[in-house]
PDB file of C-alpha atoms in Angstrom:
ATOM      1  CA  MET U  16      32.209  -7.952  47.659  1.00  0.00           C
ATOM      2  CA  ASN U  17      31.016 -10.855  45.501  1.00  0.00           C
ATOM      3  CA  GLY U  18      27.925 -11.794  47.552  1.00  0.00           C
ATOM      4  CA  LEU U  19      29.361 -15.058  48.842  1.00  0.00           C
ATOM      5  CA  ARG U  20      29.138 -15.925  52.536  1.00  0.00           C
ATOM      6  CA  VAL U  21      31.452 -18.099  54.638  1.00  0.00           C
ATOM      7  CA  VAL U  22      29.584 -20.309  57.116  1.00  0.00           C
ATOM      8  CA  PRO U  23      31.414 -22.505  59.682  1.00  0.00           C
ATOM      9  CA  ALA U  24      30.182 -26.026  60.422  1.00  0.00           C
ATOM     10  CA  TRP U  25      31.505 -29.086  62.219  1.00  0.00           C
ATOM     11  CA  ARG U  26      32.163 -32.507  60.733  1.00  0.00           C
ATOM     12  CA  HIS U  27      33.627 -35.371  62.817  1.00  0.00           C
ATOM     13  CA  GLY U  28      34.694 -32.853  65.445  1.00  0.00           C
ATOM     14  CA  GLN U  29      36.637 -30.682  62.969  1.00  0.00           C
ATOM     15  CA  GLU U  30      35.647 -27.291  61.641  1.00  0.00           C
ATOM     16  CA  ARG U  31      34.835 -26.893  57.956  1.00  0.00           C
ATOM     17  CA  LEU U  32      34.149 -23.514  56.337  1.00  0.00           C
ATOM     18  CA  TYR U  33      31.455 -23.561  53.655  1.00  0.00           C
ATOM     19  CA  VAL U  34      31.237 -20.895  50.966  1.00  0.00           C
ATOM     20  CA  CYS U  35      27.569 -20.186  50.259  1.00  0.00           C
ATOM     21  CA  LEU U  36      25.625 -18.341  47.575  1.00  0.00           C
ATOM     22  CA  PRO U  37      23.100 -15.680  48.618  1.00  0.00           C
ATOM     23  CA  ASP U  38      20.325 -18.305  48.326  1.00  0.00           C
ATOM     24  CA  GLY U  39      22.138 -20.598  50.779  1.00  0.00           C
ATOM     25  CA  GLY U  40      23.553 -23.113  48.301  1.00  0.00           C
ATOM     26  CA  ASN U  41      27.123 -24.336  48.851  1.00  0.00           C
ATOM     27  CA  ILE U  42      29.704 -23.934  46.097  1.00  0.00           C
ATOM     28  CA  ALA U  43      32.884 -24.765  48.013  1.00  0.00           C
ATOM     29  CA  TRP U  44      34.330 -25.659  51.415  1.00  0.00           C
ATOM     30  CA  TYR U  45      37.664 -25.258  53.163  1.00  0.00           C
ATOM     31  CA  ASP U  46      39.268 -27.921  55.383  1.00  0.00           C
ATOM     32  CA  ARG U  47      41.989 -26.315  57.476  1.00  0.00           C
ATOM     33  CA  ASP U  48      43.554 -29.617  58.548  1.00  0.00           C
ATOM     34  CA  ALA U  49      43.819 -30.827  54.962  1.00  0.00           C
ATOM     35  CA  ALA U  50      44.788 -27.339  53.693  1.00  0.00           C
ATOM     36  CA  ARG U  51      42.347 -27.863  50.834  1.00  0.00           C
ATOM     37  CA  VAL U  52      39.579 -25.867  49.194  1.00  0.00           C
ATOM     38  CA  SER U  53      37.081 -28.130  47.421  1.00  0.00           C
ATOM     39  CA  LEU U  54      35.194 -26.463  44.551  1.00  0.00           C
ATOM     40  CA  LEU U  55      31.899 -27.632  43.080  1.00  0.00           C
ATOM     41  CA  GLY U  56      32.528 -25.448  40.027  1.00  0.00           C
ATOM     42  CA  GLU U  57      35.828 -24.094  38.692  1.00  0.00           C
ATOM     43  CA  ASP U  58      34.213 -20.994  37.160  1.00  0.00           C
ATOM     44  CA  ARG U  59      34.005 -19.214  40.538  1.00  0.00           C
ATOM     45  CA  GLU U  60      37.426 -20.155  41.933  1.00  0.00           C
ATOM     46  CA  ALA U  61      38.638 -16.548  42.170  1.00  0.00           C
ATOM     47  CA  GLU U  62      35.489 -15.435  44.002  1.00  0.00           C
ATOM     48  CA  VAL U  63      35.688 -18.355  46.421  1.00  0.00           C
ATOM     49  CA  LEU U  64      39.319 -17.642  47.298  1.00  0.00           C
ATOM     50  CA  GLU U  65      38.483 -13.963  47.764  1.00  0.00           C
ATOM     51  CA  ALA U  66      35.692 -14.833  50.215  1.00  0.00           C
ATOM     52  CA  LEU U  67      37.943 -17.267  52.102  1.00  0.00           C
ATOM     53  CA  GLY U  68      40.886 -14.862  52.128  1.00  0.00           C
ATOM     54  CA  PRO U  69      40.543 -13.780  55.789  1.00  0.00           C
ATOM     55  CA  PHE U  70      40.297 -17.422  56.913  1.00  0.00           C
ATOM     56  CA  LEU U  71      43.152 -19.037  54.967  1.00  0.00           C
ATOM     57  CA  THR U  72      46.081 -19.884  57.225  1.00  0.00           C
ATOM     58  CA  GLY U  73      48.635 -20.682  54.520  1.00  0.00           C
ATOM     59  CA  PRO U  74      49.011 -22.230  51.070  1.00  0.00           C
ATOM     60  CA  VAL U  75      46.069 -24.414  50.064  1.00  0.00           C
ATOM     61  CA  GLU U  76      45.316 -26.981  47.399  1.00  0.00           C
ATOM     62  CA  VAL U  77      42.338 -26.009  45.245  1.00  0.00           C
ATOM     63  CA  GLY U  78      40.318 -28.465  43.195  1.00  0.00           C
ATOM     64  CA  PRO U  79      37.182 -30.608  42.936  1.00  0.00           C
ATOM     65  CA  PRO U  80      36.036 -32.587  46.001  1.00  0.00           C
ATOM     66  CA  PRO U  81      38.115 -35.719  46.650  1.00  0.00           C
ATOM     67  CA  VAL U  82      36.709 -39.036  45.505  1.00  0.00           C
ATOM     68  CA  PRO U  83      34.848 -40.745  48.380  1.00  0.00           C
ATOM     69  CA  THR U  84      36.694 -43.595  50.066  1.00  0.00           C
ATOM     70  CA  PRO U  85      35.117 -47.076  50.211  1.00  0.00           C
ATOM     71  CA  ALA U  86      34.201 -46.391  53.864  1.00  0.00           C
ATOM     72  CA  GLU U  87      32.456 -43.152  52.939  1.00  0.00           C
ATOM     73  CA  LEU U  88      30.567 -44.819  50.111  1.00  0.00           C
ATOM     74  CA  ALA U  89      29.430 -47.605  52.448  1.00  0.00           C
ATOM     75  CA  ARG U  90      28.177 -45.031  54.918  1.00  0.00           C
ATOM     76  CA  LEU U  91      26.270 -43.137  52.232  1.00  0.00           C
ATOM     77  CA  THR U  92      24.505 -46.280  51.003  1.00  0.00           C
ATOM     78  CA  LEU U  93      23.590 -47.553  54.479  1.00  0.00           C
ATOM     79  CA  HIS U  94      19.834 -47.679  55.128  1.00  0.00           C
ATOM     80  CA  PRO U  95      18.841 -45.401  58.063  1.00  0.00           C
ATOM     81  CA  ASP U  96      17.194 -48.317  59.896  1.00  0.00           C
ATOM     82  CA  ASP U  97      20.499 -50.216  59.783  1.00  0.00           C
ATOM     83  CA  ASP U  98      22.706 -47.311  60.886  1.00  0.00           C
ATOM     84  CA  LEU U  99      23.769 -47.558  64.541  1.00  0.00           C
ATOM     85  CA  ALA U 100      25.752 -44.305  64.531  1.00  0.00           C
ATOM     86  CA  PRO U 101      22.771 -42.183  65.723  1.00  0.00           C
ATOM     87  CA  ASN U 102      22.377 -44.385  68.820  1.00  0.00           C
ATOM     88  CA  ARG U 103      22.592 -42.326  71.996  1.00  0.00           C
ATOM     89  CA  PRO U 104      24.551 -43.607  74.992  1.00  0.00           C
ATOM     90  CA  GLY U 105      22.176 -45.988  76.765  1.00  0.00           C
ATOM     91  CA  GLU U 106      19.830 -46.109  73.766  1.00  0.00           C
ATOM     92  CA  ALA U 107      18.404 -49.506  74.736  1.00  0.00           C
ATOM     93  CA  LEU U 108      17.729 -48.325  78.293  1.00  0.00           C
ATOM     94  CA  LEU U 109      16.063 -45.155  77.038  1.00  0.00           C
ATOM     95  CA  VAL U 110      13.732 -47.210  74.841  1.00  0.00           C
ATOM     96  CA  ALA U 111      12.970 -49.633  77.688  1.00  0.00           C
ATOM     97  CA  LEU U 112      12.191 -46.820  80.144  1.00  0.00           C
ATOM     98  CA  ASP U 113       9.970 -45.126  77.582  1.00  0.00           C
ATOM     99  CA  ARG U 114       7.973 -48.340  77.035  1.00  0.00           C
ATOM    100  CA  ASP U 115       7.837 -49.286  80.712  1.00  0.00           C
ATOM    101  CA  PRO U 116       8.612 -46.383  83.087  1.00  0.00           C
ATOM    102  CA  GLY U 117       7.835 -48.548  86.099  1.00  0.00           C
ATOM    103  CA  PRO U 118       5.788 -47.580  89.191  1.00  0.00           C
ATOM    104  CA  VAL U 119       5.667 -43.862  89.987  1.00  0.00           C
ATOM    105  CA  ARG U 120       6.219 -44.484  93.692  1.00  0.00           C
ATOM    106  CA  ARG U 121       8.698 -47.038  94.894  1.00  0.00           C
ATOM    107  CA  LEU U 122      11.058 -47.317  97.851  1.00  0.00           C
ATOM    108  CA  ARG U 123      14.141 -47.911  95.701  1.00  0.00           C
ATOM    109  CA  THR U 124      15.288 -46.163  92.556  1.00  0.00           C
ATOM    110  CA  ASP U 125      14.819 -48.174  89.378  1.00  0.00           C
ATOM    111  CA  PRO U 126      18.328 -49.595  88.689  1.00  0.00           C
ATOM    112  CA  ARG U 127      17.872 -48.811  85.007  1.00  0.00           C
ATOM    113  CA  HIS U 128      18.185 -45.101  85.770  1.00  0.00           C
ATOM    114  CA  ARG U 129      21.566 -45.606  87.410  1.00  0.00           C
ATOM    115  CA  ALA U 130      22.749 -47.816  84.577  1.00  0.00           C
ATOM    116  CA  LEU U 131      21.631 -45.133  82.126  1.00  0.00           C
ATOM    117  CA  GLU U 132      23.539 -42.460  84.033  1.00  0.00           C
ATOM    118  CA  ALA U 133      26.691 -44.591  83.849  1.00  0.00           C
ATOM    119  CA  GLU U 134      26.417 -45.120  80.089  1.00  0.00           C
ATOM    120  CA  ARG U 135      25.655 -41.447  79.482  1.00  0.00           C
ATOM    121  CA  THR U 136      28.684 -40.364  81.500  1.00  0.00           C
ATOM    122  CA  VAL U 137      31.015 -42.640  79.551  1.00  0.00           C
ATOM    123  CA  GLY U 138      29.361 -41.785  76.235  1.00  0.00           C
ATOM    124  CA  GLU U 139      29.817 -38.052  76.775  1.00  0.00           C
ATOM    125  CA  ALA U 140      33.515 -38.580  77.505  1.00  0.00           C
ATOM    126  CA  LEU U 141      33.929 -40.647  74.338  1.00  0.00           C
ATOM    127  CA  ASP U 142      32.099 -38.138  72.149  1.00  0.00           C
ATOM    128  CA  ARG U 143      34.528 -35.431  73.328  1.00  0.00           C
ATOM    129  CA  MET U 144      37.329 -37.487  71.755  1.00  0.00           C
ATOM    130  CA  ASP U 145      35.891 -37.209  68.242  1.00  0.00           C
ATOM    131  CA  GLY U 146      38.325 -34.425  67.321  1.00  0.00           C
ATOM    132  CA  LEU U 147      41.227 -36.781  68.097  1.00  0.00           C
ATOM    133  CA  GLY U 148      40.200 -39.130  65.308  1.00  0.00           C
ATOM    134  CA  VAL U 149      38.358 -41.464  67.698  1.00  0.00           C
ATOM    135  CA  ARG U 150      34.984 -42.866  66.619  1.00  0.00           C
ATOM    136  CA  ALA U 151      32.518 -44.194  69.177  1.00  0.00           C
ATOM    137  CA  LEU U 152      29.330 -46.221  68.783  1.00  0.00           C
ATOM    138  CA  HIS U 153      26.879 -46.692  71.627  1.00  0.00           C
ATOM    139  CA  SER U 154      24.445 -49.407  72.721  1.00  0.00           C
ATOM    140  CA  ILE U 155      25.241 -51.929  69.988  1.00  0.00           C
ATOM    141  CA  PRO U 156      22.577 -54.694  69.966  1.00  0.00           C
ATOM    142  CA  LEU U 157      23.791 -58.273  69.771  1.00  0.00           C
ATOM    143  CA  PRO U 158      21.803 -61.436  69.003  1.00  0.00           C
ATOM    144  CA  GLY U 159      20.254 -62.953  72.100  1.00  0.00           C
ATOM    145  CA  GLY U 160      19.361 -59.648  73.730  1.00  0.00           C
ATOM    146  CA  ASP U 161      22.890 -58.681  74.793  1.00  0.00           C
ATOM    147  CA  ARG U 162      24.529 -55.409  73.809  1.00  0.00           C
ATOM    148  CA  VAL U 163      27.878 -53.658  73.903  1.00  0.00           C
ATOM    149  CA  HIS U 164      27.633 -50.434  75.903  1.00  0.00           C
ATOM    150  CA  HIS U 165      30.293 -48.593  73.876  1.00  0.00           C
ATOM    151  CA  LEU U 166      32.642 -49.461  71.026  1.00  0.00           C
ATOM    152  CA  VAL U 167      35.665 -47.212  70.576  1.00  0.00           C
ATOM    153  CA  ILE U 168      37.638 -47.177  67.317  1.00  0.00           C
ATOM    154  CA  GLY U 169      40.660 -44.902  67.136  1.00  0.00           C
ATOM    155  CA  PRO U 170      44.396 -44.630  66.471  1.00  0.00           C
ATOM    156  CA  GLY U 171      45.023 -46.643  69.640  1.00  0.00           C
ATOM    157  CA  GLY U 172      42.931 -49.590  68.455  1.00  0.00           C
ATOM    158  CA  LEU U 173      39.480 -50.982  69.268  1.00  0.00           C
ATOM    159  CA  TYR U 174      37.916 -51.128  72.729  1.00  0.00           C
ATOM    160  CA  ALA U 175      34.660 -52.727  73.866  1.00  0.00           C
ATOM    161  CA  MET U 176      33.582 -50.804  76.963  1.00  0.00           C
ATOM    162  CA  HIS U 177      31.205 -51.837  79.735  1.00  0.00           C
ATOM    163  CA  ALA U 178      30.006 -49.099  82.108  1.00  0.00           C
ATOM    164  CA  VAL U 179      29.065 -49.814  85.726  1.00  0.00           C
ATOM    165  CA  TYR U 180      27.406 -47.319  88.063  1.00  0.00           C
ATOM    166  CA  ALA U 181      29.556 -47.076  91.199  1.00  0.00           C
ATOM    167  CA  ARG U 182      28.741 -43.612  92.546  1.00  0.00           C
ATOM    168  CA  ARG U 183      30.478 -43.050  95.922  1.00  0.00           C
ATOM    169  CA  GLN U 184      31.223 -46.771  96.185  1.00  0.00           C
ATOM    170  CA  ARG U 185      34.445 -48.529  97.087  1.00  0.00           C
ATOM    171  CA  VAL U 186      35.001 -51.101  94.360  1.00  0.00           C
ATOM    172  CA  THR U 187      36.983 -54.313  94.708  1.00  0.00           C
ATOM    173  CA  VAL U 188      38.175 -56.149  91.605  1.00  0.00           C
ATOM    174  CA  ASP U 189      39.189 -59.784  92.089  1.00  0.00           C
ATOM    175  CA  ASP U 190      39.164 -61.331  88.628  1.00  0.00           C
ATOM    176  CA  PRO U 191      36.558 -62.307  87.497  1.00  0.00           C
ATOM    177  CA  LEU U 192      34.578 -60.774  90.362  1.00  0.00           C
ATOM    178  CA  VAL U 193      33.678 -57.120  90.917  1.00  0.00           C
ATOM    179  CA  ALA U 194      32.141 -55.986  94.209  1.00  0.00           C
ATOM    180  CA  LEU U 195      30.499 -52.604  94.792  1.00  0.00           C
ATOM    181  CA  GLY U 196      30.710 -51.600  98.449  1.00  0.00           C
ATOM    182  CA  ARG U 197      29.471 -54.427 100.660  1.00  0.00           C
ATOM    183  CA  ARG U 198      27.294 -55.953  97.990  1.00  0.00           C
ATOM    184  CA  GLU U 199      27.797 -59.493  96.768  1.00  0.00           C
ATOM    185  CA  PRO U 200      30.463 -59.649  94.042  1.00  0.00           C
ATOM    186  CA  HIS U 201      29.505 -60.644  90.515  1.00  0.00           C
ATOM    187  CA  PRO U 202      31.638 -62.076  87.657  1.00  0.00           C
ATOM    188  CA  VAL U 203      31.385 -58.864  85.631  1.00  0.00           C
ATOM    189  CA  LEU U 204      34.770 -59.340  83.963  1.00  0.00           C
ATOM    190  CA  ARG U 205      33.550 -62.515  82.230  1.00  0.00           C
ATOM    191  CA  ARG U 206      30.830 -60.447  80.558  1.00  0.00           C
ATOM    192  CA  VAL U 207      33.326 -57.730  79.590  1.00  0.00           C
ATOM    193  CA  ARG U 208      35.681 -60.252  77.986  1.00  0.00           C
ATOM    194  CA  ALA U 209      32.821 -62.043  76.229  1.00  0.00           C
ATOM    195  CA  ASP U 210      31.603 -58.772  74.705  1.00  0.00           C
ATOM    196  CA  ALA U 211      35.072 -57.981  73.382  1.00  0.00           C
ATOM    197  CA  ASP U 212      35.406 -61.489  71.913  1.00  0.00           C
ATOM    198  CA  ARG U 213      32.106 -61.134  70.043  1.00  0.00           C
ATOM    199  CA  VAL U 214      33.077 -57.726  68.676  1.00  0.00           C
ATOM    200  CA  SER U 215      36.453 -59.089  67.608  1.00  0.00           C
ATOM    201  CA  TYR U 216      34.762 -61.961  65.769  1.00  0.00           C
ATOM    202  CA  ALA U 217      32.319 -59.632  63.978  1.00  0.00           C
ATOM    203  CA  LEU U 218      34.961 -57.123  62.874  1.00  0.00           C
ATOM    204  CA  THR U 219      37.815 -59.631  62.406  1.00  0.00           C
ATOM    205  CA  ALA U 220      40.099 -57.336  64.400  1.00  0.00           C
ATOM    206  CA  GLU U 221      41.697 -57.307  67.840  1.00  0.00           C
ATOM    207  CA  VAL U 222      39.357 -55.725  70.398  1.00  0.00           C
ATOM    208  CA  ARG U 223      40.402 -54.930  73.965  1.00  0.00           C
ATOM    209  CA  PRO U 224      37.880 -55.221  76.807  1.00  0.00           C
ATOM    210  CA  VAL U 225      37.468 -52.238  79.157  1.00  0.00           C
ATOM    211  CA  LEU U 226      35.489 -51.935  82.384  1.00  0.00           C
ATOM    212  CA  VAL U 227      34.581 -48.362  83.367  1.00  0.00           C
ATOM    213  CA  LEU U 228      33.602 -47.728  86.983  1.00  0.00           C
ATOM    214  CA  VAL U 229      31.549 -44.543  86.977  1.00  0.00           C
ATOM    215  CA  GLY U 230      31.824 -42.387  90.079  1.00  0.00           C
ATOM    216  CA  ALA U 231      33.770 -44.905  92.180  1.00  0.00           C
ATOM    217  CA  SER U 232      35.275 -43.381  95.336  1.00  0.00           C
ATOM    218  CA  HIS U 233      38.109 -45.936  95.480  1.00  0.00           C
ATOM    219  CA  VAL U 234      39.157 -48.956  93.410  1.00  0.00           C
ATOM    220  CA  THR U 235      41.096 -51.897  94.847  1.00  0.00           C
ATOM    221  CA  VAL U 236      42.473 -54.506  92.445  1.00  0.00           C
ATOM    222  CA  ARG U 237      43.268 -57.710  94.309  1.00  0.00           C
ATOM    223  CA  THR U 238      43.869 -59.865  91.254  1.00  0.00           C
ATOM    224  CA  PRO U 239      44.999 -58.030  88.099  1.00  0.00           C
ATOM    225  CA  PRO U 240      42.306 -58.704  85.474  1.00  0.00           C
ATOM    226  CA  ARG U 241      43.367 -60.867  82.558  1.00  0.00           C
ATOM    227  CA  GLU U 242      43.287 -58.704  79.400  1.00  0.00           C
ATOM    228  CA  VAL U 243      40.700 -56.285  80.848  1.00  0.00           C
ATOM    229  CA  ARG U 244      41.611 -52.650  81.419  1.00  0.00           C
ATOM    230  CA  VAL U 245      39.827 -51.145  84.449  1.00  0.00           C
ATOM    231  CA  LEU U 246      39.214 -47.390  84.331  1.00  0.00           C
ATOM    232  CA  THR U 247      37.193 -44.777  86.165  1.00  0.00           C
ATOM    233  CA  ASP U 248      35.081 -42.386  84.113  1.00  0.00           C
ATOM    234  CA  GLY U 249      37.695 -39.664  84.666  1.00  0.00           C
ATOM    235  CA  GLU U 250      40.308 -41.800  82.905  1.00  0.00           C
ATOM    236  CA  VAL U 251      38.324 -42.641  79.760  1.00  0.00           C
ATOM    237  CA  GLU U 252      39.633 -39.736  77.689  1.00  0.00           C
ATOM    238  CA  ARG U 253      43.207 -40.964  78.157  1.00  0.00           C
ATOM    239  CA  LEU U 254      42.450 -43.517  75.441  1.00  0.00           C
ATOM    240  CA  GLY U 255      42.507 -40.612  72.999  1.00  0.00           C
ATOM    241  CA  ASP U 256      46.226 -40.155  73.663  1.00  0.00           C
ATOM    242  CA  LEU U 257      47.051 -43.654  72.426  1.00  0.00           C
ATOM    243  CA  GLY U 258      48.160 -44.249  68.853  1.00  0.00           C
ATOM    244  CA  GLY U 259      50.339 -46.322  66.600  1.00  0.00           C
ATOM    245  CA  VAL U 260      47.824 -49.119  65.979  1.00  0.00           C
ATOM    246  CA  LEU U 261      45.340 -47.949  63.334  1.00  0.00           C
ATOM    247  CA  LYS U 262      45.715 -45.474  60.485  1.00  0.00           C
ATOM    248  CA  PRO U 263      42.898 -42.935  59.902  1.00  0.00           C
ATOM    249  CA  ALA U 264      41.679 -44.863  56.855  1.00  0.00           C
ATOM    250  CA  ASP U 265      41.503 -48.068  58.916  1.00  0.00           C
ATOM    251  CA  VAL U 266      39.561 -46.272  61.652  1.00  0.00           C
ATOM    252  CA  GLU U 267      36.986 -45.022  59.154  1.00  0.00           C
ATOM    253  CA  ALA U 268      36.686 -48.410  57.434  1.00  0.00           C
ATOM    254  CA  LEU U 269      36.100 -50.249  60.719  1.00  0.00           C
ATOM    255  CA  HIS U 270      33.660 -47.573  61.865  1.00  0.00           C
ATOM    256  CA  ALA U 271      31.670 -47.929  58.644  1.00  0.00           C
ATOM    257  CA  MET U 272      31.518 -51.684  59.177  1.00  0.00           C
ATOM    258  CA  ALA U 273      30.621 -51.468  62.864  1.00  0.00           C
ATOM    259  CA  ARG U 274      27.801 -48.973  62.409  1.00  0.00           C
ATOM    260  CA  ASP U 275      25.950 -51.400  60.096  1.00  0.00           C
ATOM    261  CA  ARG U 276      23.390 -53.375  62.120  1.00  0.00           C
ATOM    262  CA  ASN U 277      23.813 -56.330  59.743  1.00  0.00           C
ATOM    263  CA  THR U 278      27.427 -56.742  60.903  1.00  0.00           C
ATOM    264  CA  TRP U 279      26.169 -57.855  64.323  1.00  0.00           C
ATOM    265  CA  ALA U 280      23.198 -59.895  63.114  1.00  0.00           C
ATOM    266  CA  ARG U 281      25.623 -62.501  61.791  1.00  0.00           C
ATOM    267  CA  LEU U 282      26.974 -63.371  65.272  1.00  0.00           C
TER     268      LEU U 282
END
C-alpha cells in the first residue's frame, strides 16, 4: 500500500473519485464518464493508478487537469453576492416569510406558504435532473420586483417555469386564463409568456414558457395555450429526456451567464 486514499464525491450530479494523501490533500481525481485521470503531479502517477486500480472500468487517459473552459472561468471569477446558483427553490418567498412571518393565528393559511410548497416541489424535481446534463436556477430576481420561479437549461433547450399551487384542484386552462376549482380565473399565461420573453432577451436565446400545476387533480385545456407548455409536477422530469437543441458546452456557457445577477439587472 502507498498510503493514498480514494474518496468519492459528487460534482454536477456525477461521481468523481479523488485520490488523497494521508493529510487529506488531493493529488488526482478520476472521472468515469470522461475516462480520465487528472494528475496534479506526474511524479506519483504510478501510485495514483495503483490506488485507483479497483475502481477503473477500462482504459483511461492520464494527464494534467484540462484547461478550464470560458464558462468555468466565468463561474470561478463570479462574486458570491452576484451568484444566483445557490438560490433555493422559492428563495424570495423564504426571505419574505423570514422578515414578515405574518400573524400567528389566522383563519386562512398564508398563501405564501402554498406558493413556496409549489416552487419547492418543482425545484426538487429539477434538481434530480442534474445528472442528465440539465442545469436549473431558482427564484431569479428581475427588475421591478418580478422573478422567474425556475430557469431550466439543458440539452432540450431553455425553459422559464412558473409554478402554481393546485393541490387537489380541478384546473381549467382557457388561454390566457387559468382557473383553480371554482375560483375566478386569472390571466396567468400572460405572465408565463412575459417571463420567458424577458429571459430570452437577457440571454439572447430562445426560451420556452412552461406552466407547472402542482398537485392538480385534473387539468382541462379548453383553448390550447399559445407557445406555453402546461405540465403537472409529475411530468416535469420528462424535460430531461429531450435533447438535440444544445450541446453540453452551450448548456454550461448559458448557465454561467444566467447565474450572474448582473445579467438580469440590464433588463
